[in-house]
């Protein structure tokens, strides 16, 4: 991403336009990756895309923006410092402009893009020796004092820390919905409203209902709960074969673990036995909906999640949400090979890993970096040998339902990329992970989702 930005910036001279071009380059490349016939030419292919988009932008605009237009300088900065800063940038651009195009691109990628000689050689399709030779001659022409000014310009023109997150939001920004099989829709809707605080703002249709949680700082319905009436006996659960207990698929967050436990027991929910006196540091427990779908609740906030226990209980009261439940904390997915699954979810869906995976690890917590909060909910991969997978069939329609739905802006392009990558497709918008867990993408937004 940094490479796209700095190439675009070098050609256009416009901080904001370069960000737009970098974003467009990433998305175009992602959607067209299946057309790349020679993977070893990836670098030069990407370089050609960003260069073409940059030149088109310059031609369309007619002239370059003055150097003082980028980046925005805080008003509190003294006028003298602002003039000095702009003068430095003018000198840097003037000096770069005296170099031939190949040398100028090498200098830009090396000093501003932080690429290595090897990476630049692949990108520009020239030998490392040629890159090194041109860089050495360019350094001589730019001279030592100007190189210092280039470093200062690089620091002042750095990308916003959330720029890459905003680009990823274009692709897989969040989990949109979790689909749950139920035998009696009306009963299930009433149960989830009472026990979880999830509500259907517009009622529910024939055979399905979309419910939204109203607590938490991230807005309504991220993700929503989609109840599907079916006679399929499959339920959302799997057995942890290493430890012998049934795993919860959907984990909710509460600020008051003991209080919510009492609430469930008082309202007749099927909840696991917990002795808080003997386990004062317990962080969660399991329970089941009337159809036997395995749920869980926790009071854990991972590093990087910003909606913590200190704020949720205040927000809930203002938004009409549940007195104990504010959001979905994580979804749990069974996998046969943990490292393989982590690699797949990272490559296909852009999930990132919390920490590192040790050789003996049985679980991995991953999160999406797009959206307003990272990791809400997290994706919790659990390695085990149970053949049960997260999938069910709608017996009314015969459709194999995807349990976890991810939101993307362009479903067609995303699915094209999956097909090109050999991912098993399920119906119009569904697909399977390597273990057979059913996933999907959608471009639907419901009222209240942010």
mmCIF file of C-alpha atoms in Angstrom, residues 133-346:
data_model
loop_
_atom_site.group_PDB
_atom_site.id
_atom_site.type_symbol
_atom_site.label_atom_id
_atom_site.label_comp_id
_atom_site.label_asym_id
_atom_site.label_seq_id
_atom_site.Cartn_x
_atom_site.Cartn_y
_atom_site.Cartn_z
ATOM 1 C CA UNK A 133 23.859 1.612 -9.853
ATOM 2 C CA UNK A 134 21.078 4.092 -10.632
ATOM 3 C CA UNK A 135 20.435 4.740 -6.948
ATOM 4 C CA UNK A 136 24.113 5.398 -6.345
ATOM 5 C CA UNK A 137 24.266 7.919 -9.215
ATOM 6 C CA UNK A 138 21.019 9.527 -8.063
ATOM 7 C CA UNK A 139 22.395 9.945 -4.543
ATOM 8 C CA UNK A 140 25.426 11.671 -5.972
ATOM 9 C CA UNK A 141 23.255 14.133 -7.918
ATOM 10 C CA UNK A 142 20.917 14.839 -5.044
ATOM 11 C CA UNK A 143 23.808 15.352 -2.640
ATOM 12 C CA UNK A 144 23.914 14.782 1.076
ATOM 13 C CA UNK A 145 22.072 17.907 2.222
ATOM 14 C CA UNK A 146 19.111 17.273 -0.048
ATOM 15 C CA UNK A 147 18.817 13.676 1.141
ATOM 16 C CA UNK A 148 18.309 15.018 4.653
ATOM 17 C CA UNK A 149 15.524 17.263 3.388
ATOM 18 C CA UNK A 150 13.978 14.241 1.646
ATOM 19 C CA UNK A 151 13.819 12.450 4.969
ATOM 20 C CA UNK A 152 12.041 15.452 6.503
ATOM 21 C CA UNK A 153 9.583 15.562 3.580
ATOM 22 C CA UNK A 154 8.963 11.841 3.942
ATOM 23 C CA UNK A 155 8.027 12.280 7.611
ATOM 24 C CA UNK A 156 5.688 15.207 6.954
ATOM 25 C CA UNK A 157 3.968 13.433 4.029
ATOM 26 C CA UNK A 158 3.382 10.094 5.764
ATOM 27 C CA UNK A 159 0.103 8.283 5.309
ATOM 28 C CA UNK A 160 -2.625 8.461 7.874
ATOM 29 C CA UNK A 161 -2.387 5.467 10.250
ATOM 30 C CA UNK A 162 -5.882 4.292 9.313
ATOM 31 C CA UNK A 163 -5.457 4.678 5.559
ATOM 32 C CA UNK A 164 -4.928 0.945 4.954
ATOM 33 C CA UNK A 165 -7.868 0.126 7.204
ATOM 34 C CA UNK A 166 -10.101 2.408 5.120
ATOM 35 C CA UNK A 167 -9.017 0.542 1.979
ATOM 36 C CA UNK A 168 -9.675 -2.872 3.544
ATOM 37 C CA UNK A 169 -13.129 -1.593 4.450
ATOM 38 C CA UNK A 170 -13.836 -1.515 0.692
ATOM 39 C CA UNK A 171 -13.244 -5.263 0.518
ATOM 40 C CA UNK A 172 -14.241 -7.101 3.702
ATOM 41 C CA UNK A 173 -15.049 -4.418 6.255
ATOM 42 C CA UNK A 174 -17.072 -6.384 8.783
ATOM 43 C CA UNK A 175 -19.223 -9.398 9.545
ATOM 44 C CA UNK A 176 -22.721 -8.398 8.453
ATOM 45 C CA UNK A 177 -24.863 -11.233 9.804
ATOM 46 C CA UNK A 178 -24.860 -14.596 11.571
ATOM 47 C CA UNK A 179 -27.506 -17.066 10.391
ATOM 48 C CA UNK A 180 -29.123 -19.320 12.997
ATOM 49 C CA UNK A 181 -31.396 -22.341 12.305
ATOM 50 C CA UNK A 182 -34.597 -22.479 14.394
ATOM 51 C CA UNK A 183 -37.629 -24.776 14.379
ATOM 52 C CA UNK A 184 -40.248 -22.206 15.455
ATOM 53 C CA UNK A 185 -39.552 -18.683 14.230
ATOM 54 C CA UNK A 186 -41.975 -16.796 16.477
ATOM 55 C CA UNK A 187 -40.753 -18.599 19.571
ATOM 56 C CA UNK A 188 -37.108 -17.950 18.591
ATOM 57 C CA UNK A 189 -37.704 -14.242 17.921
ATOM 58 C CA UNK A 190 -39.326 -13.823 21.344
ATOM 59 C CA UNK A 191 -36.496 -15.746 23.060
ATOM 60 C CA UNK A 192 -33.663 -13.760 21.425
ATOM 61 C CA UNK A 193 -35.415 -10.487 22.197
ATOM 62 C CA UNK A 194 -35.841 -11.363 25.860
ATOM 63 C CA UNK A 195 -32.532 -13.141 26.535
ATOM 64 C CA UNK A 196 -30.178 -11.225 24.233
ATOM 65 C CA UNK A 197 -31.982 -7.962 23.571
ATOM 66 C CA UNK A 198 -31.983 -8.517 19.795
ATOM 67 C CA UNK A 199 -35.001 -6.979 18.079
ATOM 68 C CA UNK A 200 -36.589 -7.053 14.622
ATOM 69 C CA UNK A 201 -37.384 -3.374 13.841
ATOM 70 C CA UNK A 202 -39.619 -4.167 10.870
ATOM 71 C CA UNK A 203 -41.106 -7.393 12.182
ATOM 72 C CA UNK A 204 -40.298 -10.645 10.398
ATOM 73 C CA UNK A 205 -41.254 -12.277 7.143
ATOM 74 C CA UNK A 206 -42.240 -15.773 6.157
ATOM 75 C CA UNK A 207 -39.677 -18.214 7.471
ATOM 76 C CA UNK A 208 -36.940 -15.796 8.550
ATOM 77 C CA UNK A 209 -36.288 -12.767 10.753
ATOM 78 C CA UNK A 210 -33.434 -10.254 10.943
ATOM 79 C CA UNK A 211 -32.635 -9.141 14.488
ATOM 80 C CA UNK A 212 -30.360 -6.358 15.690
ATOM 81 C CA UNK A 213 -28.512 -5.741 18.928
ATOM 82 C CA UNK A 214 -28.903 -2.155 20.138
ATOM 83 C CA UNK A 215 -26.076 -1.889 22.648
ATOM 84 C CA UNK A 216 -22.392 -1.109 22.186
ATOM 85 C CA UNK A 217 -20.555 1.854 20.717
ATOM 86 C CA UNK A 218 -20.418 0.581 17.143
ATOM 87 C CA UNK A 219 -24.068 1.149 16.235
ATOM 88 C CA UNK A 220 -27.036 -1.109 15.658
ATOM 89 C CA UNK A 221 -26.685 -4.492 14.034
ATOM 90 C CA UNK A 222 -22.997 -5.241 13.641
ATOM 91 C CA UNK A 223 -23.500 -8.057 12.983
ATOM 92 C CA UNK A 224 -27.210 -8.813 12.842
ATOM 93 C CA UNK A 225 -28.742 -12.178 13.787
ATOM 94 C CA UNK A 226 -30.672 -13.844 10.965
ATOM 95 C CA UNK A 227 -33.068 -16.510 12.226
ATOM 96 C CA UNK A 228 -34.072 -19.102 9.608
ATOM 97 C CA UNK A 229 -36.926 -21.539 10.223
ATOM 98 C CA UNK A 230 -35.988 -25.048 9.111
ATOM 99 C CA UNK A 231 -36.519 -28.713 9.957
ATOM 100 C CA UNK A 232 -32.825 -29.467 9.504
ATOM 101 C CA UNK A 233 -31.495 -31.131 12.654
ATOM 102 C CA UNK A 234 -28.086 -29.457 12.362
ATOM 103 C CA UNK A 235 -27.461 -26.858 15.041
ATOM 104 C CA UNK A 236 -24.713 -24.312 15.601
ATOM 105 C CA UNK A 237 -22.346 -26.273 17.796
ATOM 106 C CA UNK A 238 -19.335 -28.551 17.636
ATOM 107 C CA UNK A 239 -17.570 -30.732 20.159
ATOM 108 C CA UNK A 240 -14.049 -29.866 21.210
ATOM 109 C CA UNK A 241 -12.524 -33.323 20.789
ATOM 110 C CA UNK A 242 -9.404 -32.385 22.720
ATOM 111 C CA UNK A 243 -11.209 -31.340 25.875
ATOM 112 C CA UNK A 244 -14.566 -33.104 25.588
ATOM 113 C CA UNK A 245 -16.977 -30.168 25.856
ATOM 114 C CA UNK A 246 -19.413 -28.593 23.395
ATOM 115 C CA UNK A 247 -18.126 -25.341 21.921
ATOM 116 C CA UNK A 248 -20.250 -22.192 21.723
ATOM 117 C CA UNK A 249 -20.498 -20.785 18.191
ATOM 118 C CA UNK A 250 -21.630 -17.240 19.047
ATOM 119 C CA UNK A 251 -20.133 -15.476 22.063
ATOM 120 C CA UNK A 252 -21.799 -12.344 23.420
ATOM 121 C CA UNK A 253 -20.151 -9.706 25.588
ATOM 122 C CA UNK A 254 -21.519 -8.638 28.974
ATOM 123 C CA UNK A 255 -20.202 -6.152 31.500
ATOM 124 C CA UNK A 256 -21.683 -8.250 34.343
ATOM 125 C CA UNK A 257 -21.019 -11.987 34.044
ATOM 126 C CA UNK A 258 -22.610 -12.992 37.352
ATOM 127 C CA UNK A 259 -25.613 -10.743 36.803
ATOM 128 C CA UNK A 260 -26.296 -12.193 33.361
ATOM 129 C CA UNK A 261 -25.920 -15.737 34.703
ATOM 130 C CA UNK A 262 -28.613 -15.040 37.302
ATOM 131 C CA UNK A 263 -30.790 -13.421 34.640
ATOM 132 C CA UNK A 264 -30.639 -16.506 32.392
ATOM 133 C CA UNK A 265 -31.340 -18.891 35.281
ATOM 134 C CA UNK A 266 -34.254 -16.788 36.542
ATOM 135 C CA UNK A 267 -35.810 -16.797 33.058
ATOM 136 C CA UNK A 268 -35.521 -20.548 32.536
ATOM 137 C CA UNK A 269 -32.707 -20.617 29.962
ATOM 138 C CA UNK A 270 -30.685 -23.795 29.401
ATOM 139 C CA UNK A 271 -27.411 -22.634 30.953
ATOM 140 C CA UNK A 272 -24.300 -24.510 32.082
ATOM 141 C CA UNK A 273 -23.784 -24.954 35.808
ATOM 142 C CA UNK A 274 -21.301 -22.407 37.138
ATOM 143 C CA UNK A 275 -20.003 -21.950 40.674
ATOM 144 C CA UNK A 276 -18.613 -18.421 40.788
ATOM 145 C CA UNK A 277 -17.490 -18.844 44.403
ATOM 146 C CA UNK A 278 -15.078 -21.627 43.448
ATOM 147 C CA UNK A 279 -14.150 -19.871 40.171
ATOM 148 C CA UNK A 280 -14.055 -16.156 41.040
ATOM 149 C CA UNK A 281 -11.944 -15.315 37.974
ATOM 150 C CA UNK A 282 -14.148 -17.114 35.478
ATOM 151 C CA UNK A 283 -14.397 -15.173 32.187
ATOM 152 C CA UNK A 284 -17.433 -16.777 30.567
ATOM 153 C CA UNK A 285 -19.937 -19.632 30.360
ATOM 154 C CA UNK A 286 -22.168 -21.398 27.851
ATOM 155 C CA UNK A 287 -25.915 -21.607 27.297
ATOM 156 C CA UNK A 288 -28.323 -22.726 24.548
ATOM 157 C CA UNK A 289 -31.306 -21.292 22.734
ATOM 158 C CA UNK A 290 -34.585 -23.323 22.658
ATOM 159 C CA UNK A 291 -33.378 -25.148 19.511
ATOM 160 C CA UNK A 292 -30.061 -26.243 21.012
ATOM 161 C CA UNK A 293 -27.810 -23.769 19.199
ATOM 162 C CA UNK A 294 -24.752 -23.343 21.397
ATOM 163 C CA UNK A 295 -24.120 -19.803 22.613
ATOM 164 C CA UNK A 296 -21.690 -18.289 25.066
ATOM 165 C CA UNK A 297 -21.053 -15.091 26.975
ATOM 166 C CA UNK A 298 -17.818 -13.504 28.175
ATOM 167 C CA UNK A 299 -16.535 -10.370 29.868
ATOM 168 C CA UNK A 300 -13.177 -10.342 28.061
ATOM 169 C CA UNK A 301 -11.926 -7.376 26.029
ATOM 170 C CA UNK A 302 -8.899 -8.140 23.872
ATOM 171 C CA UNK A 303 -6.073 -5.728 23.282
ATOM 172 C CA UNK A 304 -7.168 -3.481 20.417
ATOM 173 C CA UNK A 305 -10.892 -3.654 21.082
ATOM 174 C CA UNK A 306 -12.035 -0.213 22.151
ATOM 175 C CA UNK A 307 -15.532 -0.913 23.395
ATOM 176 C CA UNK A 308 -14.813 -2.204 26.848
ATOM 177 C CA UNK A 309 -16.699 -3.091 29.984
ATOM 178 C CA UNK A 310 -16.183 0.378 31.392
ATOM 179 C CA UNK A 311 -18.457 1.977 28.791
ATOM 180 C CA UNK A 312 -20.938 -0.615 27.564
ATOM 181 C CA UNK A 313 -23.263 -0.614 30.561
ATOM 182 C CA UNK A 314 -23.711 3.158 30.248
ATOM 183 C CA UNK A 315 -24.370 3.032 26.510
ATOM 184 C CA UNK A 316 -26.957 0.257 26.731
ATOM 185 C CA UNK A 317 -29.325 2.295 28.856
ATOM 186 C CA UNK A 318 -29.306 5.138 26.330
ATOM 187 C CA UNK A 319 -29.907 3.001 23.257
ATOM 188 C CA UNK A 320 -32.701 0.788 24.505
ATOM 189 C CA UNK A 321 -30.520 -2.296 24.471
ATOM 190 C CA UNK A 322 -30.393 -5.276 26.810
ATOM 191 C CA UNK A 323 -29.451 -4.629 30.424
ATOM 192 C CA UNK A 324 -26.593 -7.148 30.237
ATOM 193 C CA UNK A 325 -25.753 -7.863 26.569
ATOM 194 C CA UNK A 326 -24.211 -5.125 24.418
ATOM 195 C CA UNK A 327 -22.595 -6.844 21.434
ATOM 196 C CA UNK A 328 -21.350 -10.052 19.865
ATOM 197 C CA UNK A 329 -17.787 -10.583 21.037
ATOM 198 C CA UNK A 330 -16.676 -13.468 18.822
ATOM 199 C CA UNK A 331 -17.721 -16.321 16.569
ATOM 200 C CA UNK A 332 -16.089 -19.743 16.953
ATOM 201 C CA UNK A 333 -15.201 -21.878 13.951
ATOM 202 C CA UNK A 334 -13.959 -25.509 14.011
ATOM 203 C CA UNK A 335 -10.906 -26.275 11.863
ATOM 204 C CA UNK A 336 -8.787 -29.390 11.306
ATOM 205 C CA UNK A 337 -5.448 -27.609 10.817
ATOM 206 C CA UNK A 338 -5.022 -24.368 12.743
ATOM 207 C CA UNK A 339 -2.071 -22.892 10.851
ATOM 208 C CA UNK A 340 -3.644 -23.693 7.492
ATOM 209 C CA UNK A 341 -6.924 -22.095 8.584
ATOM 210 C CA UNK A 342 -5.205 -18.952 9.890
ATOM 211 C CA UNK A 343 -3.411 -18.558 6.571
ATOM 212 C CA UNK A 344 -6.658 -19.042 4.605
ATOM 213 C CA UNK A 345 -8.723 -16.557 6.645
ATOM 214 C CA UNK A 346 -5.895 -14.054 6.435
#
